[in-house]
Every structure is written in structure tokens, then in C-alpha cells.
Steps between C-alpha positions, in 0.01 A plus 500: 500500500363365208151459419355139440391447157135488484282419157187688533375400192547120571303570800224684378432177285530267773256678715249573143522125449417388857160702430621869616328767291801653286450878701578304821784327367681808398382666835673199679828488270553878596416441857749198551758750253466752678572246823810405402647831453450641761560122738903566429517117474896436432550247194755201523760744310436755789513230707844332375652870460386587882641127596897546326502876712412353833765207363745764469441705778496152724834434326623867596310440887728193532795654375420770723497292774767263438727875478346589824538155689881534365517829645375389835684143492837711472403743735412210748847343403644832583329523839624151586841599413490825710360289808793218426721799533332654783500149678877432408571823688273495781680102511862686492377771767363241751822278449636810603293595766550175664846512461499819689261386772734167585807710475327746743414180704833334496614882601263487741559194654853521511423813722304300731751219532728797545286619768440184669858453536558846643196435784673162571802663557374709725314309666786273539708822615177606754486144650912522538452818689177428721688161593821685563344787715275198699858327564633847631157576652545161712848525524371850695267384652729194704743819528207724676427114708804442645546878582121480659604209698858655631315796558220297701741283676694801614163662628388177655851506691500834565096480648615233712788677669249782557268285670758272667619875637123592583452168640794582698456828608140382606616274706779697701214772548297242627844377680544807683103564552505194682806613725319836566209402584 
């Protein structure tokens, strides 16, 4: 920096003329000198010199910047393209994936119907044959009746010959134990 410019000799007066003896003066004039060079006071040239680099290194900051917030706007871009992508994909694979999942359904399903039909078929078919083997079953059963009944009948008869002939033999005993006796 530069130094300020500083008239001793101007000063020495002032002070000799405000009623300072002239050794003081001088003794001052060096003092406040002195002062100043070693106070590294800047001047308005330091000043204006020290204002156009901090201009310039503002103007190179902002530039700077500007280069950087490029840099990161076309990165961002690039990230929003990547996720467009990525959604436009992930977009095509779910289409796809729920394509898959109603044709699997519709598969599915048409299994079930399938199966549905089958169990009311036989069900249909079981009914037939539980209905068929309950006609036979009665059909059987009047068979095993009317045999049980002939069968019965013919006992009944034949139980009351037996005791019609025990009835008569009785009484001829009792016929002839009568006569004897």
C-alpha cells in the first residue's frame, strides 16, 4: 500500500504558530511521521486498485457460478430425463404386469367355471344314481315285503294246522281218557 502524503514541515509551523516551542514541533512532526508509516493506512488509489480486483474477481465468482448452476441445471435436466425414462418403463412393465395378472385371472376363472361345471355334473350324475339305487332300493324292499308277507301267511297257515292238529290230538287224548277212566 501506499503511504499517505504527509507535510512535516507544514506541520511543524502549524504547531510553532499555535505557541509550540519549535523542538516540540519537530518532535511531534516525526512522531505523527513516523505514525503513518508504520499505520499501513491504504490511500484512495490503494483503495480504487483493491476495489476493480474484488470487481473482477466478483465478476469471475459470478461467472463461476453461473458455469456451475449450468452444470447442475443440466445435470438436474438429465436426472429428470433418466426418471421420465425410468417411469415410462416401470409404466410399460406394470401395463404389462397387469396384463399378465388379468390374463392369469381370466385363465383362472375360466378354470373355475370349468370346475364348477364338472362338480355340477357330477353332482347331477350322483343325485341320478342315489335316486336310481333308492327306486331299486324300494323297489327291493316291496320285493323283500311281499315275500315277508307270503312267507308269514304261509307260516301263519301252517301254525294253525299245527295247532288245529294239537288242538285235535288234545282232545281225542282227552276223548279216550275220558272213555278209560
Amino acid at each position: 500500500m501506499g503511504q499517505v502524503a504527509f507535510d512535516t514541515q507544514e506541520f511543524v509551523e502549524m504547531l510553532e504558530n499555535a505557541g509550540l516551542p519549535k523542538d516540540q514541533a519537530r518532535a511531534i512532526s516525526i512522531a505523527v511521521r513516523k505514525s503513518h508509516e508504520v499505520a499501513d493506512v491504504a490511500t484512495r488509489r490503494d483503495l480504487e486498485d483493491a476495489r476493480k480486483d474484488l470487481s473482477a474477481k466478483i465478476v469471475e465468482a459470478r461467472k463461476d457460478t453461473v458455469a456451475q448452476f449450468e452444470k447442475t441445471d443440466a445435470k438436474f435436466a438429465e436426472v429428470k430425463r433418466d426418471i421420465a425414462e425410468v417411469r415410462k418403463d416401470l409404466a410399460f412393465e406394470i401395463a404389462d404386469a397387469r396384463k399378465e395378472a388379468a390374463a392369469r385371472a381370466d385363465r383362472t376363472n375360466a378354470e373355475i367355471t370349468g370346475v364348477r361345471k364338472d362338480m355340477a355334473a357330477l353332482f347331477e350324475k350322483n343325485e341320478a344314481q342315489i335316486a336310481l339305487l333308492r327306486r331299486e332300493q324300494s323297489a327291493d324292499i316291496a320285493l323283500v315285503r311281499k315275500d315277508m308277507e307270503a312267507l308269514t301267511n304261509g307260516l301263519l297257515i301252517k301254525l294253525t294246522k299245527v295247532m288245529l292238529g294239537c288242538v285235535g290230538l288234545a282232545s281225542a287224548i282227552v276223548t279216550i281218557a275220558v272213555k278209560f277212566f
